[in-house]
PDB file of C-alpha atoms in Angstrom:
ATOM      1  CA  MET U   1      58.852 -81.129   1.677  1.00 65.00           C
ATOM      2  CA  PRO U   2      59.097 -77.363   2.373  1.00 87.00           C
ATOM      3  CA  SER U   3      59.061 -76.595  -1.360  1.00 92.00           C
ATOM      4  CA  ILE U   4      55.726 -78.380  -1.897  1.00 95.00           C
ATOM      5  CA  ILE U   5      54.249 -76.346   0.981  1.00 96.00           C
ATOM      6  CA  PHE U   6      55.576 -73.170  -0.656  1.00 96.00           C
ATOM      7  CA  LEU U   7      53.959 -74.312  -3.915  1.00 97.00           C
ATOM      8  CA  ILE U   8      50.609 -74.705  -2.127  1.00 97.00           C
ATOM      9  CA  ILE U   9      50.980 -71.210  -0.607  1.00 98.00           C
ATOM     10  CA  LEU U  10      51.682 -69.746  -4.047  1.00 98.00           C
ATOM     11  CA  ALA U  11      48.652 -71.561  -5.475  1.00 98.00           C
ATOM     12  CA  ILE U  12      46.479 -70.151  -2.670  1.00 98.00           C
ATOM     13  CA  LEU U  13      47.753 -66.669  -3.533  1.00 98.00           C
ATOM     14  CA  GLY U  14      46.836 -67.414  -7.141  1.00 98.00           C
ATOM     15  CA  ILE U  15      43.323 -68.390  -6.077  1.00 98.00           C
ATOM     16  CA  VAL U  16      42.934 -65.138  -4.132  1.00 98.00           C
ATOM     17  CA  ASN U  17      44.235 -63.113  -7.085  1.00 98.00           C
ATOM     18  CA  THR U  18      42.011 -64.788  -9.675  1.00 98.00           C
ATOM     19  CA  ALA U  19      38.978 -64.815  -7.360  1.00 98.00           C
ATOM     20  CA  TYR U  20      39.301 -61.039  -7.016  1.00 97.00           C
ATOM     21  CA  LEU U  21      39.350 -60.693 -10.810  1.00 97.00           C
ATOM     22  CA  ILE U  22      36.354 -63.005 -11.233  1.00 97.00           C
ATOM     23  CA  ILE U  23      34.307 -61.213  -8.567  1.00 97.00           C
ATOM     24  CA  LYS U  24      35.015 -57.787 -10.075  1.00 96.00           C
ATOM     25  CA  ARG U  25      34.193 -59.020 -13.586  1.00 95.00           C
ATOM     26  CA  VAL U  26      30.939 -60.712 -12.543  1.00 96.00           C
ATOM     27  CA  LYS U  27      29.835 -57.630 -10.565  1.00 96.00           C
ATOM     28  CA  LYS U  28      30.896 -55.450 -13.535  1.00 94.00           C
ATOM     29  CA  LYS U  29      33.040 -53.273 -11.305  1.00 94.00           C
ATOM     30  CA  SER U  30      36.372 -51.697 -12.164  1.00 92.00           C
ATOM     31  CA  LEU U  31      39.532 -53.135 -10.730  1.00 92.00           C
ATOM     32  CA  VAL U  32      41.541 -51.166  -8.213  1.00 88.00           C
ATOM     33  CA  CYS U  33      44.833 -51.055 -10.084  1.00 87.00           C
ATOM     34  CA  PHE U  34      48.310 -50.391  -8.769  1.00 81.00           C
ATOM     35  CA  ILE U  35      50.097 -47.186  -9.767  1.00 73.00           C
ATOM     36  CA  GLY U  36      50.893 -47.085 -13.484  1.00 72.00           C
ATOM     37  CA  SER U  37      48.718 -50.075 -14.223  1.00 75.00           C
ATOM     38  CA  ASN U  38      45.953 -50.330 -16.814  1.00 86.00           C
ATOM     39  CA  CYS U  39      44.208 -53.404 -15.456  1.00 91.00           C
ATOM     40  CA  ASN U  40      40.755 -52.637 -16.776  1.00 92.00           C
ATOM     41  CA  THR U  41      41.995 -52.086 -20.323  1.00 92.00           C
ATOM     42  CA  VAL U  42      43.941 -55.346 -20.302  1.00 94.00           C
ATOM     43  CA  ILE U  43      41.187 -57.368 -18.606  1.00 93.00           C
ATOM     44  CA  LYS U  44      38.584 -56.168 -21.109  1.00 92.00           C
ATOM     45  CA  SER U  45      40.760 -56.742 -24.188  1.00 94.00           C
ATOM     46  CA  LYS U  46      40.054 -59.445 -26.745  1.00 95.00           C
ATOM     47  CA  TYR U  47      43.014 -61.362 -25.279  1.00 95.00           C
ATOM     48  CA  SER U  48      41.265 -61.902 -21.935  1.00 95.00           C
ATOM     49  CA  LYS U  49      39.806 -65.220 -23.090  1.00 94.00           C
ATOM     50  CA  ILE U  50      41.243 -68.479 -24.370  1.00 91.00           C
ATOM     51  CA  PHE U  51      38.806 -70.798 -26.126  1.00 88.00           C
ATOM     52  CA  PHE U  52      35.907 -68.533 -25.041  1.00 92.00           C
ATOM     53  CA  ILE U  53      36.830 -69.019 -21.358  1.00 96.00           C
ATOM     54  CA  ASN U  54      38.007 -66.041 -19.317  1.00 97.00           C
ATOM     55  CA  ASN U  55      41.661 -66.234 -18.335  1.00 97.00           C
ATOM     56  CA  ASP U  56      40.784 -65.555 -14.698  1.00 97.00           C
ATOM     57  CA  VAL U  57      38.544 -68.644 -14.618  1.00 98.00           C
ATOM     58  CA  LEU U  58      41.247 -70.760 -16.261  1.00 97.00           C
ATOM     59  CA  GLY U  59      43.738 -69.479 -13.687  1.00 97.00           C
ATOM     60  CA  PHE U  60      41.387 -70.239 -10.805  1.00 98.00           C
ATOM     61  CA  ILE U  61      40.877 -73.809 -12.074  1.00 98.00           C
ATOM     62  CA  TYR U  62      44.634 -74.193 -12.601  1.00 98.00           C
ATOM     63  CA  TYR U  63      45.474 -73.151  -9.037  1.00 98.00           C
ATOM     64  CA  LEU U  64      42.790 -75.436  -7.571  1.00 98.00           C
ATOM     65  CA  LEU U  65      44.069 -78.325  -9.675  1.00 97.00           C
ATOM     66  CA  LEU U  66      47.605 -77.579  -8.599  1.00 97.00           C
ATOM     67  CA  ILE U  67      46.671 -77.700  -4.914  1.00 98.00           C
ATOM     68  CA  THR U  68      44.870 -81.000  -5.492  1.00 97.00           C
ATOM     69  CA  PHE U  69      47.904 -82.445  -7.261  1.00 97.00           C
ATOM     70  CA  ALA U  70      50.247 -81.145  -4.547  1.00 97.00           C
ATOM     71  CA  LEU U  71      48.187 -82.812  -1.818  1.00 97.00           C
ATOM     72  CA  TYR U  72      48.154 -86.018  -3.869  1.00 97.00           C
ATOM     73  CA  PHE U  73      51.948 -85.702  -4.173  1.00 96.00           C
ATOM     74  CA  ILE U  74      52.330 -85.322  -0.398  1.00 94.00           C
ATOM     75  CA  PHE U  75      49.931 -88.009   0.773  1.00 95.00           C
ATOM     76  CA  ILE U  76      49.532 -90.579  -1.998  1.00 95.00           C
ATOM     77  CA  SER U  77      52.112 -90.758  -4.771  1.00 94.00           C
ATOM     78  CA  LYS U  78      55.017 -88.827  -6.245  1.00 92.00           C
ATOM     79  CA  LYS U  79      53.939 -90.044  -9.707  1.00 93.00           C
ATOM     80  CA  ILE U  80      51.596 -87.049 -10.006  1.00 95.00           C
ATOM     81  CA  LEU U  81      54.673 -84.866 -10.461  1.00 95.00           C
ATOM     82  CA  PHE U  82      54.613 -85.542 -14.212  1.00 94.00           C
ATOM     83  CA  LEU U  83      51.145 -83.962 -14.496  1.00 96.00           C
ATOM     84  CA  MET U  84      52.289 -81.085 -12.328  1.00 97.00           C
ATOM     85  CA  GLN U  85      55.156 -80.490 -14.755  1.00 97.00           C
ATOM     86  CA  ILE U  86      52.792 -80.467 -17.717  1.00 97.00           C
ATOM     87  CA  ILE U  87      50.200 -78.081 -16.277  1.00 97.00           C
ATOM     88  CA  SER U  88      52.765 -75.726 -14.743  1.00 98.00           C
ATOM     89  CA  GLY U  89      54.701 -75.728 -18.036  1.00 97.00           C
ATOM     90  CA  ILE U  90      51.545 -74.831 -19.968  1.00 97.00           C
ATOM     91  CA  ALA U  91      50.801 -72.083 -17.421  1.00 98.00           C
ATOM     92  CA  VAL U  92      54.288 -70.595 -17.863  1.00 98.00           C
ATOM     93  CA  ILE U  93      53.987 -70.631 -21.654  1.00 97.00           C
ATOM     94  CA  ALA U  94      50.563 -68.958 -21.430  1.00 97.00           C
ATOM     95  CA  SER U  95      51.938 -66.409 -18.938  1.00 97.00           C
ATOM     96  CA  LEU U  96      54.841 -65.507 -21.212  1.00 97.00           C
ATOM     97  CA  LEU U  97      52.497 -65.167 -24.175  1.00 97.00           C
ATOM     98  CA  LEU U  98      50.069 -62.989 -22.234  1.00 97.00           C
ATOM     99  CA  PHE U  99      52.905 -60.817 -20.929  1.00 97.00           C
ATOM    100  CA  TYR U 100      54.153 -60.415 -24.509  1.00 97.00           C
ATOM    101  CA  ILE U 101      50.639 -59.304 -25.528  1.00 97.00           C
ATOM    102  CA  GLN U 102      50.606 -56.735 -22.714  1.00 95.00           C
ATOM    103  CA  ALA U 103      54.052 -55.408 -23.615  1.00 95.00           C
ATOM    104  CA  ARG U 104      54.003 -55.476 -27.419  1.00 96.00           C
ATOM    105  CA  ILE U 105      50.394 -55.426 -28.562  1.00 96.00           C
ATOM    106  CA  LEU U 106      48.340 -53.653 -25.896  1.00 95.00           C
ATOM    107  CA  LYS U 107      51.266 -51.623 -24.566  1.00 94.00           C
ATOM    108  CA  LYS U 108      49.434 -51.607 -21.244  1.00 93.00           C
ATOM    109  CA  TYR U 109      50.020 -53.693 -18.139  1.00 93.00           C
ATOM    110  CA  CYS U 110      47.757 -55.350 -15.605  1.00 94.00           C
ATOM    111  CA  SER U 111      49.350 -55.773 -12.194  1.00 94.00           C
ATOM    112  CA  TYR U 112      47.018 -58.647 -11.274  1.00 96.00           C
ATOM    113  CA  CYS U 113      47.865 -60.440 -14.514  1.00 95.00           C
ATOM    114  CA  ASN U 114      51.557 -59.990 -13.831  1.00 95.00           C
ATOM    115  CA  ILE U 115      51.149 -61.263 -10.279  1.00 96.00           C
ATOM    116  CA  SER U 116      49.714 -64.426 -11.830  1.00 97.00           C
ATOM    117  CA  ASN U 117      52.590 -64.505 -14.317  1.00 97.00           C
ATOM    118  CA  LEU U 118      55.115 -64.322 -11.493  1.00 98.00           C
ATOM    119  CA  LEU U 119      53.272 -66.956  -9.441  1.00 98.00           C
ATOM    120  CA  ASN U 120      53.196 -69.272 -12.464  1.00 98.00           C
ATOM    121  CA  ILE U 121      56.928 -68.922 -13.047  1.00 98.00           C
ATOM    122  CA  LEU U 122      57.710 -69.554  -9.370  1.00 98.00           C
ATOM    123  CA  ILE U 123      55.388 -72.570  -9.293  1.00 98.00           C
ATOM    124  CA  PHE U 124      57.031 -73.999 -12.404  1.00 98.00           C
ATOM    125  CA  LEU U 125      60.483 -73.560 -10.869  1.00 97.00           C
ATOM    126  CA  ILE U 126      59.362 -75.330  -7.703  1.00 97.00           C
ATOM    127  CA  VAL U 127      57.872 -78.211  -9.688  1.00 97.00           C
ATOM    128  CA  MET U 128      61.082 -78.575 -11.682  1.00 96.00           C
ATOM    129  CA  ASN U 129      63.093 -78.456  -8.452  1.00 95.00           C
ATOM    130  CA  LEU U 130      60.926 -81.249  -7.022  1.00 94.00           C
ATOM    131  CA  PHE U 131      61.525 -83.249 -10.180  1.00 91.00           C
ATOM    132  CA  PHE U 132      65.292 -82.856 -10.043  1.00 88.00           C
ATOM    133  CA  ASN U 133      65.380 -83.658  -6.314  1.00 86.00           C
ATOM    134  CA  ILE U 134      63.472 -86.891  -6.940  1.00 81.00           C
ATOM    135  CA  ILE U 135      65.567 -87.901  -9.959  1.00 73.00           C
ATOM    136  CA  PHE U 136      68.966 -87.045  -8.493  1.00 69.00           C
TER     137      PHE U 136
END
């Protein structure tokens, strides 16, 4: 049970991170970037949307959905784990692709984007750990 709580904490951190990005974008204000980071360049690139939806909005929805699924997992049924595997797997693939774009195409990095990337990888590992603990 502690790992599902950790997953919820990571998802809350993801919500805070993406909410900050959404608020700054909507208010048309520059991001306060960490040292050596080019957040504004990355966030305003043509890669900042998937299917005409901003990546920060997709991330926000993902983290909310993940919290909902985690609560369902805790209180109702472990069967939701399959959906958690799918959405966290998609998030990791998207994170790796977006990191590749930062590194190889834009050659600029966004610290907030990479925080999300790290959160997505950790969440995926937790979901897979839950799966293996249930199976074995």
